[in-house]
Amino acid sequence: MNIQSLLSTLTIEEKAGQLLQLAPFFFIKDLKVEVAGALRALDLSEADIFLAGSVLGIHDAKEMIAVQKKYLQRSRHKIPLMFMADVIHGYETIFPIPIALASSFHPDLAKKAARIAALEAQTAGIHVTFAPMVDVSRDPRWGRVMEGFGEDAYLASCFSRASVEGFQHDGIGKEGNLAACVKHFAAYGAPEAGRDYNTVDMSMHTFYNHYAPPYQAGIKAGAHLVMTAFNTFNGIPATVHQGLLRDILRGQMGFDGVVITDYDALQQVITHGVASELKDVARLAIEAGVDIEMASTAYFRYLKTLIDEGVIPLALLDEAVLRILTLKEKLGLFDNPFKGADALKATQRVRHPDHLATSERIARECTVLLKNDHQVLPLDKTRSIALIGPYVNESSTNGNWSWHGDHRLNETLHHAFARKGHDIVMAKTGNQATDYDRQDIDTLKQADVIIVCAGEQARQSGEARSRTRLDLPDGQETLIKMAKATGKPVVVLLFCGRPLVLKEILKADAVMLCWFLGSRAASAIVDLVNGTFNPSGRLPMTFPQNEGQIPIYYNHLNTGRPYRDERNEYVSKYLDVSNDPQLSFGHGLSYARFNYEDMRLDKEVMAINETLTITVTVTNDSQQAGHEVIQLYIRDLVSLPVRPVKELKGFQKVWFDPAETKSIVFELKAKDLSAFDQHGKPQIEPGTFDVFVGGGSNTTLSRRFVLKDVGIK
Ligand code: BGC
């Protein structure tokens, strides 16, 4: 297909149509597709609809084929529609939510999950997924932290890359692969006060060093689309921010794919107060380099007038259409407009036993053992258990953003404990202590161990799910008090989509953070509880002591008055709580015990063109085999601008047999020691650095070296 010559045959109306994205409902009115308010209000004629370029949210092959067929019959130019949907952590086979995937510290798992999600989703005729969401966030009040990869730019970049590689696999032209859309550009994860859609205001230095890298990583991995963010960025809505989209995204980051707005975002530019009419929004957006408008009609209604009036050149529209047609061409839609859509294949492929088994394998690596006093866990199957709490008989463990996953097909914890041969003396659902009577308490006392299955509901995290209080909802903390009062060991299995305030929860003897692990959550969790597998997840976000500490993150600056000891009054501290987090980034226990010793650098002075080799000896000092996540951090001691007290620069997830010792090697190059200036240029500052290695960001095992800006004589 010669895209350029196709472009030259299109009228301005047809070109503007390519930029419009609509729900399938518009094409076939009797399809039972839910249309949200903003879409319903679009007021489009039938002729308008058959000019649109892409479709948002398709659910099955038959529907896709019907829409595409009708469109190709009715549209003059016969350019196939492109179908997009939110395939975030699985399609029908659901994988752990992204923050849980990040907890695995094993990016390859995210790649596997994305690959399977793509294979399943494509059978419904989906070509593009609105994923991965790679917005870094330092604020657990923000409900969408469940959908991202945590607070650290390096870790999130690894997962961003892996997800894009998984979705796109060996090329978006091939059947079974989806085009990835990195979102939300930019800095959507930093809304003030953690309130979704709220203002974002940060220094460019912070942006380039802590928020931009995961977008860049996804783009470098070949993502074909980028979605803009709802928020303002330095006073301008990101959706029409020319500096952000043209200069940074396309210029500095080298992105040459399709930019799509978020849902209804062009309309919202008026609400932001940047323009008073949609015509002006259309001008701002096309000048900023936005290609597709999702669920609004600014382009569709006004681009022609703007061009006719000479306000914008036709070339701006052509540029956008060219990018969209090129994407359709790369997807292979001109050769096969129905690409992927196959109802029979769908029945064979979705929720395939291999996919579910992979989901379970992945889930096993995503829980984080937060606490395990007196080695309550692992729990021998001969020890009797009592199960209490809202998640005992609950199957909704898919988490938010899992539209196509039917949680009713998931096993419950109660069922999984029984199926795997545990001795259950009681299994009773209840939110709080008052849901349990005297007789229940007597039964609890008969159990060897009480397991409290507690947490947020799946719909308490996700889009528009911000919270100011991060404790357990519905009075669930009373369950822990009640269980502790029996004198029996208490284990909490904690479901949530964000870091919570754990003070009461940590009064239990053991706490396993289960996030929302997807289709096979229960089976994976029970196997971890009984030691069939050893937990190996680590925290991708800091857990605060209370909400007042937020934002709290491990890679903070030192300040001029850091807190060192309590005798000093005028230092950076609170009067009522220490600066320490409840649990730090990178934390996570194992049934094994790992010792670190003999950390060595191969040189004390490193020239700018040299590689520094760091070696450490790690020993599994236990009889349990398992993974350890060995983390490497640096600190640049003198730098302008100032650098954080620690920065993650590497990690390795390594398997250890019982009592095994391994020599672990990391390498650092000068570019790994660099930071971005406020213009986004990497700067390498020679000087003294500390390098830390350990099992979490609070490690103190370190060595010092000097980076010289010349070759060593
Ligand atoms: C979300 C996006 C999503 C889009 C389409 C928006 O509300 O912010 O992340 O891709 O809806 O469903």
XYZ file of C-alpha atoms and ligand atoms in Angstrom:
725
model
C 0.000 0.000 0.000
C 1.377 3.377 -0.964
C 0.316 5.488 1.994
C 1.370 8.785 0.472
C -0.722 8.297 -2.644
C -3.660 7.040 -0.558
C -3.401 10.218 1.473
C -3.589 12.342 -1.652
C -6.938 10.779 -2.577
C -8.626 11.762 0.687
C -10.772 14.842 1.204
C -10.100 17.042 4.227
C -13.232 15.611 5.896
C -11.978 12.086 5.321
C -8.572 12.997 6.686
C -10.090 14.562 9.797
C -12.221 11.411 10.181
C -9.096 9.271 10.491
C -8.279 11.233 13.633
C -11.589 10.376 15.268
C -12.000 7.374 17.565
C -15.444 6.051 18.427
C -17.023 3.186 20.340
C -18.387 0.230 18.298
C -21.891 1.241 19.337
C -21.863 4.052 16.819
C -21.488 1.693 13.910
C -24.080 -0.864 14.803
C -26.704 0.652 17.018
C -28.186 -2.611 18.202
C -24.896 -3.876 19.582
C -25.149 -4.027 23.337
C -22.112 -1.920 24.020
C -22.106 0.473 26.887
C -21.546 4.055 25.846
C -20.286 6.389 28.517
C -21.806 9.837 28.882
C -19.158 11.775 27.016
C -19.546 9.558 23.948
C -23.314 9.704 23.961
C -23.145 13.477 23.800
C -21.065 13.544 20.605
C -24.067 14.095 18.396
C -22.717 12.545 15.194
C -24.685 11.853 12.036
C -24.586 8.458 10.365
C -22.432 9.831 7.566
C -19.957 11.206 10.139
C -19.603 7.825 11.767
C -18.429 6.169 8.578
C -15.542 8.607 8.396
C -14.027 7.613 11.764
C -10.580 6.047 11.802
C -10.538 3.828 14.859
C -12.683 2.091 17.436
C -12.361 2.049 21.201
C -13.282 -1.023 23.231
C -14.289 -4.077 21.261
C -15.308 -7.243 23.072
C -15.507 -10.110 20.670
C -14.648 -11.301 17.201
C -18.188 -11.324 15.862
C -18.735 -7.758 16.929
C -15.458 -6.625 15.400
C -16.172 -8.361 12.112
C -19.665 -6.888 11.984
C -18.403 -3.371 12.625
C -15.522 -3.621 10.161
C -17.733 -5.147 7.452
C -20.356 -2.494 7.753
C -17.729 0.230 7.804
C -15.977 -1.046 4.685
C -19.294 -1.279 2.853
C -20.308 2.222 3.762
C -17.103 4.285 3.767
C -15.955 5.727 0.445
C -12.227 5.285 0.890
C -12.404 1.767 2.428
C -9.545 2.348 4.841
C -9.998 -0.285 7.554
C -10.820 0.746 11.085
C -8.193 0.093 13.721
C -9.500 -1.464 16.969
C -8.111 -0.499 20.350
C -8.889 -1.571 23.919
C -7.541 -1.553 27.457
C -5.781 -4.885 27.781
C -3.847 -4.077 30.922
C -2.935 -7.205 32.903
C -4.461 -9.946 30.856
C -7.462 -10.407 28.625
C -9.557 -13.316 29.883
C -6.658 -14.979 31.638
C -5.862 -12.349 34.240
C -2.346 -11.798 35.535
C -1.259 -9.940 38.672
C -1.934 -6.203 38.600
C 1.068 -4.255 37.294
C 2.296 -3.094 40.714
C 2.302 -6.750 41.755
C 4.223 -7.677 38.613
C 6.769 -5.021 39.548
C 7.065 -6.660 42.976
C 8.435 -9.742 41.279
C 11.570 -7.780 40.305
C 11.493 -10.122 37.333
C 10.592 -8.111 34.206
C 10.517 -11.203 32.061
C 7.292 -12.189 33.824
C 5.633 -8.962 32.663
C 6.783 -9.813 29.172
C 5.221 -13.272 29.378
C 1.965 -11.847 30.761
C 1.788 -9.251 27.985
C 2.488 -11.874 25.338
C -0.386 -14.059 26.492
C -2.696 -11.055 26.896
C -1.946 -10.117 23.285
C -2.538 -13.640 22.002
C -5.932 -13.764 23.691
C -7.032 -10.209 22.923
C -6.231 -10.449 19.273
C -8.813 -13.166 18.803
C -11.436 -10.481 19.505
C -9.961 -8.384 16.700
C -8.094 -5.967 18.968
C -5.016 -4.415 17.347
C -3.823 -1.891 19.899
C -3.733 -2.056 23.686
C -3.742 1.026 25.866
C -0.864 -0.370 27.899
C 1.583 -0.306 29.554
C 0.836 2.484 31.993
C 4.308 3.513 33.086
C 3.500 6.531 35.240
C 5.863 6.629 38.193
C 4.091 7.452 41.413
C 5.294 8.384 44.869
C 1.811 8.726 46.243
C -0.217 5.686 47.308
C -3.314 7.826 47.749
C -3.497 7.827 43.960
C -5.659 4.845 43.013
C -3.833 4.151 39.780
C -0.610 3.069 41.457
C -2.080 -0.429 40.993
C -1.707 0.001 37.260
C 1.904 1.177 37.269
C 5.276 -0.227 38.224
C 5.967 1.716 41.387
C 8.017 4.654 42.570
C 11.361 4.032 40.936
C 12.229 5.111 37.418
C 14.823 2.386 36.886
C 12.559 -0.470 37.973
C 9.583 0.968 36.062
C 11.745 1.328 32.950
C 12.664 -2.355 33.067
C 8.967 -3.277 33.266
C 7.968 -0.745 30.635
C 10.429 -2.265 28.173
C 9.411 -5.818 29.026
C 5.695 -5.079 28.623
C 6.131 -3.425 25.243
C 8.279 -6.328 24.088
C 5.654 -8.777 25.303
C 2.696 -7.089 23.606
C 4.475 -6.424 20.334
C 6.581 -9.593 20.358
C 8.021 -10.234 16.883
C 6.260 -7.333 15.213
C 2.797 -5.843 15.123
C 2.234 -7.051 11.579
C 2.056 -10.645 12.785
C -1.089 -12.329 14.031
C -1.235 -12.575 17.827
C 0.675 -9.390 18.576
C -0.699 -6.031 19.707
C 0.684 -2.544 19.229
C 1.528 -1.072 22.639
C 0.527 2.405 23.793
C 2.741 3.852 26.505
C 0.723 6.103 28.802
C 0.015 8.698 30.179
C 2.421 11.257 28.874
C 3.394 12.870 31.066
C 3.736 12.652 34.823
C 0.115 11.608 35.369
C 1.305 9.669 38.441
C 2.129 12.834 40.352
C -1.233 14.547 40.919
C -1.192 16.911 43.861
C -2.468 15.266 47.045
C -2.792 11.968 45.188
C -6.196 12.969 43.822
C -6.762 11.546 40.365
C -6.768 14.050 37.472
C -5.410 16.772 39.760
C -2.712 19.306 38.840
C 0.858 18.118 38.331
C 3.594 20.607 39.055
C 7.187 19.470 39.192
C 10.632 20.727 38.284
C 12.004 19.654 34.919
C 14.931 18.169 36.809
C 12.598 15.873 38.743
C 10.680 15.084 35.587
C 13.694 14.030 33.566
C 15.286 11.998 36.332
C 12.321 10.365 38.034
C 9.300 10.381 35.721
C 10.474 10.451 32.103
C 12.707 7.331 31.927
C 9.928 4.680 31.821
C 8.225 6.456 28.891
C 11.558 6.655 27.145
C 12.200 2.959 27.798
C 8.834 1.982 26.277
C 9.464 4.157 23.248
C 12.935 2.729 22.812
C 11.442 -0.751 22.971
C 9.362 0.226 19.960
C 5.922 1.201 21.337
C 3.862 2.420 18.388
C 1.584 4.739 20.351
C 1.740 7.145 23.250
C -1.312 8.391 25.152
C -1.383 11.871 26.623
C -2.221 12.560 30.264
C -5.317 14.258 31.672
C -3.307 16.554 33.922
C -1.702 19.900 33.416
C 2.058 19.902 33.256
C 3.668 23.178 34.284
C 0.381 24.970 33.769
C -0.621 23.536 30.395
C -2.903 20.504 29.867
C -0.559 17.728 28.714
C -2.957 16.917 25.885
C -2.229 20.203 24.111
C 1.268 20.845 25.468
C 3.406 21.553 22.455
C 6.650 21.672 24.418
C 5.882 18.307 25.983
C 4.582 16.516 22.909
C 6.611 17.997 20.075
C 9.849 19.056 21.753
C 10.262 16.402 24.433
C 8.290 13.389 23.174
C 8.976 13.623 19.470
C 12.154 15.700 19.582
C 14.214 14.498 22.526
C 12.712 11.049 22.962
C 12.591 10.353 19.254
C 9.005 9.093 19.189
C 7.632 8.920 15.649
C 4.460 6.910 16.233
C 0.852 7.859 16.909
C -0.114 10.146 19.779
C -3.629 9.579 21.101
C -5.458 11.649 23.709
C -6.958 10.108 26.779
C -10.742 9.703 26.944
C -12.585 12.932 26.145
C -9.429 14.887 26.977
C -9.751 17.471 24.203
C -13.174 18.461 25.438
C -11.694 18.795 28.904
C -9.162 21.357 27.706
C -12.041 23.819 27.889
C -12.810 22.731 31.449
C -9.132 23.211 32.323
C -9.643 26.831 31.311
C -7.090 26.995 28.523
C -9.552 27.594 25.701
C -13.147 28.697 25.590
C -14.242 26.812 22.513
C -13.539 23.457 20.904
C -12.280 25.046 17.712
C -9.407 26.549 19.617
C -8.718 23.230 21.298
C -8.470 21.568 17.894
C -5.858 24.110 16.853
C -3.853 23.693 20.059
C -3.929 19.897 19.800
C -2.911 19.622 16.152
C -0.131 22.127 16.722
C 1.017 20.041 19.678
C 1.194 16.964 17.465
C -1.787 14.959 18.758
C -2.980 12.470 16.129
C -6.069 10.669 17.434
C -8.746 12.175 19.634
C -10.462 9.637 21.818
C -14.167 10.202 22.381
C -14.355 13.862 21.446
C -14.951 15.676 18.159
C -12.760 18.771 18.199
C -10.733 17.724 15.159
C -13.673 16.286 13.350
C -15.716 19.451 13.658
C -13.112 22.136 13.301
C -9.965 21.083 11.443
C -11.483 21.770 8.032
C -12.598 25.262 9.043
C -9.215 25.969 10.620
C -7.503 24.914 7.388
C -9.966 26.798 5.162
C -9.465 29.922 7.246
C -5.700 29.561 6.950
C -5.281 29.255 10.715
C -3.417 25.966 10.430
C -1.647 24.490 7.411
C -2.997 21.344 5.746
C 0.423 19.840 6.334
C -0.348 19.504 10.054
C -3.387 17.384 9.331
C -1.536 15.365 6.693
C 1.242 14.639 9.134
C -1.225 13.154 11.646
C -3.130 11.137 9.027
C 0.112 9.799 7.640
C 1.118 8.487 11.049
C -2.273 6.799 11.502
C -2.256 5.224 8.044
C 1.306 4.075 8.561
C 0.256 2.347 11.764
C -2.648 0.638 9.970
C -0.213 -0.465 7.296
C 2.261 -1.818 9.862
C -0.574 -3.707 11.560
C -1.336 -5.335 8.238
C -4.904 -4.038 8.140
C -4.842 -3.122 4.468
C -4.088 -6.764 3.690
C -6.524 -8.127 6.236
C -8.988 -5.721 7.839
C -10.311 -8.504 10.072
C -6.893 -9.404 11.349
C -6.995 -11.634 14.390
C -10.774 -11.683 14.828
C -11.651 -15.337 15.042
C -14.456 -16.589 17.251
C -13.349 -20.213 17.021
C -9.745 -19.417 17.832
C -11.005 -17.305 20.726
C -12.735 -20.271 22.315
C -9.591 -22.369 21.914
C -7.188 -19.711 23.052
C -8.676 -17.625 25.851
C -8.182 -19.060 29.309
C -6.138 -21.848 27.785
C -4.854 -24.108 30.604
C -1.277 -23.153 29.700
C -2.153 -19.472 30.040
C -3.752 -20.055 33.419
C -0.762 -22.111 34.557
C 1.553 -19.279 33.501
C -0.621 -16.811 35.373
C -0.216 -18.942 38.495
C 3.557 -19.260 38.062
C 3.816 -15.497 37.689
C 1.543 -14.864 40.686
C 3.858 -16.948 42.882
C 6.642 -14.442 42.346
C 4.537 -11.367 43.053
C 3.501 -11.672 46.681
C 5.696 -9.918 49.225
C 6.245 -11.508 52.626
C 6.234 -8.387 54.793
C 6.616 -9.949 58.207
C 7.158 -13.458 59.557
C 7.818 -13.540 63.294
C 8.784 -16.837 64.889
C 8.624 -18.369 61.415
C 4.869 -18.836 61.587
C 5.116 -19.369 57.850
C 5.481 -21.636 55.997
C 2.557 -23.455 57.457
C 2.698 -27.193 57.637
C -0.517 -28.709 56.265
C -0.990 -30.704 59.452
C -1.500 -27.497 61.430
C -5.169 -26.643 61.581
C -6.292 -23.258 60.346
C -9.224 -20.904 60.818
C -9.984 -18.575 57.951
C -11.703 -15.275 58.686
C -12.181 -11.975 56.861
C -13.837 -10.698 53.683
C -11.599 -12.662 51.306
C -12.287 -16.166 52.679
C -14.950 -16.990 50.109
C -14.260 -14.173 47.688
C -13.218 -14.760 44.100
C -12.713 -11.135 43.029
C -8.954 -11.283 43.037
C -8.469 -9.975 39.490
C -8.062 -6.357 40.523
C -9.133 -3.319 38.579
C -8.576 -2.972 34.804
C -9.498 -6.523 34.023
C -12.711 -5.980 32.065
C -12.633 -9.252 30.221
C -11.650 -11.469 33.118
C -14.589 -13.155 34.777
C -13.696 -13.280 38.464
C -16.504 -15.766 39.124
C -14.278 -18.367 37.498
C -11.570 -17.825 40.112
C -11.087 -20.172 43.007
C -11.578 -18.801 46.531
C -8.952 -19.089 49.259
C -11.253 -21.356 51.237
C -11.559 -23.708 48.294
C -7.846 -23.670 47.512
C -6.833 -24.393 51.129
C -9.278 -27.294 51.187
C -8.255 -28.615 47.773
C -4.615 -28.629 48.795
C -5.304 -30.679 51.901
C -5.221 -28.120 54.718
C -7.046 -28.899 57.937
C -9.670 -26.141 58.139
C -11.521 -25.834 61.437
C -13.425 -22.748 60.363
C -13.927 -20.644 57.257
C -16.235 -17.744 57.818
C -16.567 -14.531 55.857
C -16.883 -11.326 57.838
C -15.603 -7.775 57.687
C -15.148 -7.109 61.357
C -15.067 -8.645 64.816
C -18.785 -8.094 65.341
C -19.479 -10.526 62.503
C -18.121 -13.339 64.700
C -19.971 -14.620 67.775
C -18.849 -16.434 70.925
C -19.023 -19.788 69.288
C -16.837 -18.555 66.446
C -14.274 -17.313 68.949
C -14.260 -20.715 70.631
C -13.666 -22.355 67.264
C -10.884 -19.886 66.482
C -9.176 -20.981 69.672
C -9.162 -24.558 68.451
C -7.161 -23.717 65.370
C -3.367 -23.860 65.407
C -3.158 -20.706 63.284
C -5.695 -18.006 62.381
C -5.513 -16.646 58.861
C -7.125 -13.253 58.325
C -7.986 -12.794 54.644
C -8.336 -9.040 54.496
C -7.885 -6.018 52.276
C -9.267 -3.354 50.019
C -11.943 -4.296 47.552
C -10.731 -4.498 43.974
C -12.719 -1.391 43.104
C -11.018 0.677 45.793
C -7.977 1.129 43.587
C -7.773 2.060 39.926
C -8.872 5.102 37.976
C -10.738 7.710 40.023
C -10.131 5.633 43.167
C -8.015 7.976 45.268
C -8.173 7.636 49.049
C -6.972 9.905 51.851
C -7.033 7.137 54.445
C -4.990 4.092 53.658
C -5.976 1.815 56.483
C -7.986 -1.356 56.068
C -11.557 -0.470 55.099
C -14.784 -1.560 56.802
C -13.332 -1.979 60.274
C -11.292 -4.994 59.232
C -8.543 -4.124 61.684
C -10.823 -5.354 64.461
C -10.395 -8.832 62.977
C -6.685 -8.748 63.707
C -7.298 -7.606 67.297
C -9.892 -10.324 67.748
C -7.592 -12.983 66.328
C -4.625 -11.831 68.421
C -6.764 -11.901 71.578
C -7.098 -15.683 71.207
C -3.352 -16.017 71.779
C -3.007 -18.010 68.569
C -0.500 -17.129 65.843
C -2.129 -14.799 63.339
C -1.319 -14.577 59.643
C -2.737 -11.802 57.450
C -3.162 -12.321 53.722
C -3.494 -8.779 52.468
C -5.257 -7.838 49.228
C -4.799 -4.298 47.976
C -3.954 -2.188 44.959
C -1.650 0.261 46.705
C 0.623 0.573 49.724
C -1.539 0.742 52.853
C -0.879 2.064 56.322
C -0.006 -1.158 58.089
C 0.316 -0.210 61.724
C -2.523 -2.438 62.966
C -1.959 -5.112 60.354
C 1.643 -5.557 61.454
C 0.438 -6.615 64.882
C -0.181 -9.980 63.245
C 2.674 -12.460 63.439
C 3.007 -12.797 59.692
C 1.761 -10.677 56.811
C 1.819 -11.650 53.175
C 1.055 -8.894 50.688
C -1.046 -10.509 47.976
C -2.052 -7.449 45.918
C -4.549 -8.707 43.305
C -2.938 -11.649 41.620
C -5.451 -12.537 38.920
C -7.102 -15.725 37.753
C -5.004 -18.077 39.859
C -4.476 -15.954 42.937
C -5.849 -18.398 45.496
C -3.852 -21.403 44.349
C -0.626 -19.393 44.206
C -1.183 -17.881 47.641
C -1.940 -21.206 49.335
C 1.207 -22.753 47.868
C 3.225 -19.854 49.229
C 1.589 -20.076 52.641
C 2.367 -23.768 52.979
C 5.875 -23.491 51.617
C 5.421 -25.433 48.386
C 6.951 -22.268 46.973
C 9.005 -19.599 48.646
C 7.860 -15.940 48.459
C 10.276 -13.740 46.535
C 8.531 -10.412 45.845
C 9.982 -7.083 46.965
C 8.238 -3.761 47.450
C 8.219 -1.480 44.399
C 6.841 1.347 46.550
C 7.574 2.607 50.024
C 4.922 1.897 52.661
C 4.390 4.960 54.884
C 3.810 4.883 58.642
C 0.856 7.168 58.138
C -0.738 9.242 55.385
C 0.912 12.445 56.643
C 4.321 11.212 55.454
C 3.169 11.065 51.820
C 4.854 11.614 49.419
C 7.499 9.277 50.771
C 10.046 7.470 48.607
C 13.445 5.929 49.067
C 15.316 8.053 46.532
C 14.777 11.372 48.259
C 17.318 14.172 48.561
C 19.408 14.580 51.669
C 18.302 18.197 52.445
C 20.630 20.654 54.196
C 19.315 19.593 57.589
C 18.782 15.858 57.510
C 17.592 14.191 60.688
C 20.442 12.404 62.451
C 19.723 12.408 66.158
C 16.966 13.679 68.357
C 19.096 16.264 70.208
C 19.020 18.453 67.150
C 15.792 20.408 66.966
C 16.015 22.380 63.707
C 16.275 19.491 61.309
C 13.991 17.987 58.696
C 11.620 15.902 60.794
C 8.122 15.606 62.218
C 7.185 16.100 65.849
C 4.882 13.114 65.944
C 6.416 10.413 63.806
C 9.900 9.508 62.613
C 11.019 10.007 59.018
C 11.337 6.269 58.534
C 8.860 4.520 56.318
C 6.889 1.620 57.711
C 8.530 -0.570 55.089
C 11.117 0.561 52.614
C 11.364 0.134 48.861
C 12.925 -3.211 47.966
C 11.880 -4.875 51.235
C 10.574 -8.416 51.230
C 11.246 -11.565 53.235
C 11.812 -15.142 52.204
C 11.617 -18.467 54.023
C 15.325 -18.596 53.342
C 17.894 -16.276 55.022
C 20.502 -14.542 52.928
C 23.826 -13.182 54.117
C 25.871 -10.662 52.204
C 29.609 -10.390 52.691
C 32.895 -9.667 51.057
C 31.749 -6.829 48.805
C 34.578 -5.819 46.450
C 35.182 -3.308 43.691
C 37.744 -4.109 41.026
C 39.099 -0.556 41.252
C 38.901 2.436 43.553
C 39.356 4.910 40.749
C 37.405 4.487 37.539
C 38.080 6.350 34.321
C 35.106 7.598 32.378
C 35.556 4.980 29.676
C 36.018 2.088 32.092
C 33.651 -0.415 33.652
C 33.461 -0.857 37.407
C 32.930 -4.431 38.539
C 31.239 -5.000 41.875
C 31.320 -8.435 43.432
C 29.532 -9.662 46.517
C 29.225 -13.050 48.115
C 25.677 -14.079 48.970
C 24.908 -17.159 51.018
C 21.631 -18.855 51.647
C 21.997 -19.450 55.358
C 19.025 -21.799 55.616
C 17.682 -25.133 54.528
C 15.031 -23.526 52.272
C 15.734 -22.988 48.617
C 14.526 -19.733 47.126
C 15.109 -16.566 45.173
C 16.905 -13.542 46.517
C 16.539 -10.140 44.842
C 20.008 -8.644 45.002
C 19.785 -4.889 44.586
C 22.455 -2.367 43.697
C 22.173 1.315 44.561
C 24.525 4.253 44.121
C 24.938 7.655 45.698
C 26.760 10.499 44.016
C 28.200 12.367 46.988
C 28.857 15.730 45.356
C 26.805 16.878 42.402
C 25.055 19.919 40.996
C 22.083 19.503 40.862
C 22.050 17.404 43.987
C 21.416 13.661 43.713
C 19.253 11.343 45.863
C 20.633 9.505 48.893
C 20.228 6.250 46.975
C 19.396 5.335 43.373
C 18.639 1.836 42.151
C 20.966 0.965 39.285
C 20.678 -2.783 39.035
C 19.034 -5.891 40.442
C 19.303 -9.614 39.928
C 16.821 -12.229 40.987
C 18.922 -15.273 41.775
C 17.959 -18.803 42.799
C 19.767 -20.353 45.764
C 19.672 -23.963 46.828
C 19.775 -24.626 50.595
C 23.080 -23.416 52.066
C 24.328 -22.356 48.660
C 26.849 -19.563 48.257
C 27.162 -17.531 45.079
C 29.423 -14.791 43.927
C 27.244 -12.085 42.388
C 28.708 -9.657 39.901
C 27.365 -6.261 38.801
C 28.924 -3.868 36.344
C 28.570 -0.105 36.214
C 29.595 2.162 33.383
C 29.950 5.931 33.531
C 26.578 6.385 31.831
C 24.933 4.432 34.666
C 26.256 7.072 37.026
C 24.830 9.964 35.046
C 21.814 12.135 35.810
C 19.746 14.405 33.581
C 19.995 18.144 33.786
C 16.871 20.286 33.618
C 17.002 20.199 29.824
C 17.028 16.426 29.707
C 20.717 16.096 28.807
C 22.580 13.325 30.612
C 25.455 14.686 32.674
C 28.273 12.614 34.028
C 29.896 14.316 36.982
C 33.258 12.986 38.023
C 33.746 12.618 41.756
C 33.167 10.299 44.652
C 30.371 7.734 44.642
C 29.135 5.167 47.124
C 27.816 1.895 45.816
C 25.504 -0.255 47.954
C 24.461 -3.861 47.569
C 21.812 -5.721 49.544
C 18.362 -7.163 49.825
C 16.546 -3.816 50.033
C 16.984 -0.066 49.748
C 17.862 0.166 53.445
C 21.062 -1.827 52.941
C 24.194 -0.333 54.457
C 26.752 -2.595 52.833
C 28.751 -0.200 50.689
C 32.074 0.676 49.045
C 33.405 3.973 47.768
C 35.042 4.830 44.461
C 36.052 7.848 42.441
C 35.007 8.543 38.873
C 37.683 10.434 36.924
C 36.797 12.363 33.799
C 39.963 11.262 31.995
C 41.678 7.981 31.263
C 43.870 6.867 34.166
C 47.599 7.352 33.612
C -7.980 6.129 31.079
C -7.034 5.508 30.082
C -7.764 4.477 29.243
C -8.940 5.147 28.569
C -9.722 4.245 27.633
C -9.256 6.610 30.425
O -10.199 7.025 31.358
O -7.331 7.186 31.745
O -5.934 4.947 30.739
O -6.897 3.898 28.320
O -9.819 5.640 29.562
O -10.429 3.295 28.315
